[in-house]
PDB file of C-alpha atoms in Angstrom:
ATOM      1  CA  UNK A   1       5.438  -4.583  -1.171  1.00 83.00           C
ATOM      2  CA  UNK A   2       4.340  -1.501  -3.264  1.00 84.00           C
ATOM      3  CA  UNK A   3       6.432  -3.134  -6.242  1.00 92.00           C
ATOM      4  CA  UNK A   4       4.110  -6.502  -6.147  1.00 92.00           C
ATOM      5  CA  UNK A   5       1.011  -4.634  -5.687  1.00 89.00           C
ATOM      6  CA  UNK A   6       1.600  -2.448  -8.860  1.00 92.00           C
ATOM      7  CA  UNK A   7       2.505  -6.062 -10.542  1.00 93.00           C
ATOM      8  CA  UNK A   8      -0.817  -7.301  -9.727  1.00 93.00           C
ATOM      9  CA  UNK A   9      -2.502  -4.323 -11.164  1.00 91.00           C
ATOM     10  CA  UNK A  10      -0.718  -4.798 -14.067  1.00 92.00           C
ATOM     11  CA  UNK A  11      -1.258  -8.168 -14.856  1.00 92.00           C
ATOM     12  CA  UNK A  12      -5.250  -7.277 -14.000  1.00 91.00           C
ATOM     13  CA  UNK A  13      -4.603  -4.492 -16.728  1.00 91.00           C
ATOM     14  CA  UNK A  14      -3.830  -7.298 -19.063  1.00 84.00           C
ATOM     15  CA  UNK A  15      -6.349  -8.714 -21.418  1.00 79.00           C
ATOM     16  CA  UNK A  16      -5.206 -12.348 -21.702  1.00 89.00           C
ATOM     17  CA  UNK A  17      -6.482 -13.375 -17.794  1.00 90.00           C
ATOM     18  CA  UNK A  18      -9.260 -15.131 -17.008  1.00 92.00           C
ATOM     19  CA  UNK A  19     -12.103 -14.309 -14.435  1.00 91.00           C
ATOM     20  CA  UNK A  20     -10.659 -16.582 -11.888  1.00 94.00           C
ATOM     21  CA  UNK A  21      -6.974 -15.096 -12.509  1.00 94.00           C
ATOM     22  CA  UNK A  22      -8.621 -11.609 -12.648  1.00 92.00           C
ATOM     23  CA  UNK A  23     -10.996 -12.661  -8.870  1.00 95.00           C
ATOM     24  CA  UNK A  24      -7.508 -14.263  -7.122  1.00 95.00           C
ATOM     25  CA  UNK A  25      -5.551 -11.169  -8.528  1.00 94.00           C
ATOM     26  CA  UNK A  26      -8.005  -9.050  -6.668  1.00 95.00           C
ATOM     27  CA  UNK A  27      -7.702 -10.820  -3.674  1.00 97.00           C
ATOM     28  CA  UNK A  28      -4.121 -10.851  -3.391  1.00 96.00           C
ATOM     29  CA  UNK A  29      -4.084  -6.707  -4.351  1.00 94.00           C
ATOM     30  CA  UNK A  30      -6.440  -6.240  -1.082  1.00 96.00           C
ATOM     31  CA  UNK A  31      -4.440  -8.057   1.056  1.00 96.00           C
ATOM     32  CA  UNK A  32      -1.276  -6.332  -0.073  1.00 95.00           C
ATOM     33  CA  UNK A  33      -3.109  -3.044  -0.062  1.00 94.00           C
ATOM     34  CA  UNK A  34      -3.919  -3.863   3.481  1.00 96.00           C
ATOM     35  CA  UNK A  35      -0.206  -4.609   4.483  1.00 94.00           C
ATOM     36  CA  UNK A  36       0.576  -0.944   2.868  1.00 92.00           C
ATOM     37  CA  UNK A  37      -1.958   0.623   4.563  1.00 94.00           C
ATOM     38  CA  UNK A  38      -0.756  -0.981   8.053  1.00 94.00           C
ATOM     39  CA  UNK A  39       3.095   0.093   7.194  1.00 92.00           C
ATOM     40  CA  UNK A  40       1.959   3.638   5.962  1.00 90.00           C
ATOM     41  CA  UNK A  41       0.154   3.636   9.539  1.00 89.00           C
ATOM     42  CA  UNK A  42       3.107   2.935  11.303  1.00 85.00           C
ATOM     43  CA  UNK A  43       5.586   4.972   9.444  1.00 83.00           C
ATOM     44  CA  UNK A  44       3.004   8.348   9.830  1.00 78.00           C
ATOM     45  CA  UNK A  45       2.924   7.284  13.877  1.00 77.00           C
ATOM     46  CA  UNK A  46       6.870   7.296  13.721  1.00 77.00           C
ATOM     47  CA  UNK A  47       6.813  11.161  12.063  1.00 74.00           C
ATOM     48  CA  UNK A  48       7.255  13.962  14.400  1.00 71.00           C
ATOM     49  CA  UNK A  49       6.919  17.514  13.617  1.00 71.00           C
ATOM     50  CA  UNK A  50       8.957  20.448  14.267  1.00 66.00           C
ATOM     51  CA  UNK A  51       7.378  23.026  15.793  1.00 66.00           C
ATOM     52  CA  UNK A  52       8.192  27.304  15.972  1.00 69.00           C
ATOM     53  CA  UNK A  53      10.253  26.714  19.140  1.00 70.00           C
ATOM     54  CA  UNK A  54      12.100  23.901  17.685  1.00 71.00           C
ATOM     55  CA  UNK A  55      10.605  21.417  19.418  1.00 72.00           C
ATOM     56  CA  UNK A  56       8.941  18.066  18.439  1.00 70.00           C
ATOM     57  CA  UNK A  57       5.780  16.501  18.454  1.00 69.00           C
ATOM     58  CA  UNK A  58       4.239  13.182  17.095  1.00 66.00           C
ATOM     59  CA  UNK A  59       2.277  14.174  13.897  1.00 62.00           C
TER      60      UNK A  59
END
């Protein structure tokens, strides 16, 4: 997921693309920046911490 997004901003980086590459580029980078966001979410919810007394809690 993270691999294809930094694909899209290459190809956006690119010279050669036309508006409406460069418009449904975008698109697809938001919605694959969204499904990042939502697995970073998850993954942070999943992280627990360990506290002084060697015990856990969620982060």
């Amino acid at each position: 997921m993270f691999q294809d997004l930094e694909e899209v901003i290459s190809e956006m980086e690119g010279s050669d693309i036309t508006l409406e590459q460069s418009f449904d580029l975008y698109n697809r980078g938001m919605n694959l920046l969204k499904q990042c966001s939502k697995t970073i979410d998850e993954v942070e919810k999943k992280v627990l911490i360990l506290d002084e007394e060697g015990e856990t809690h969620e982060f």
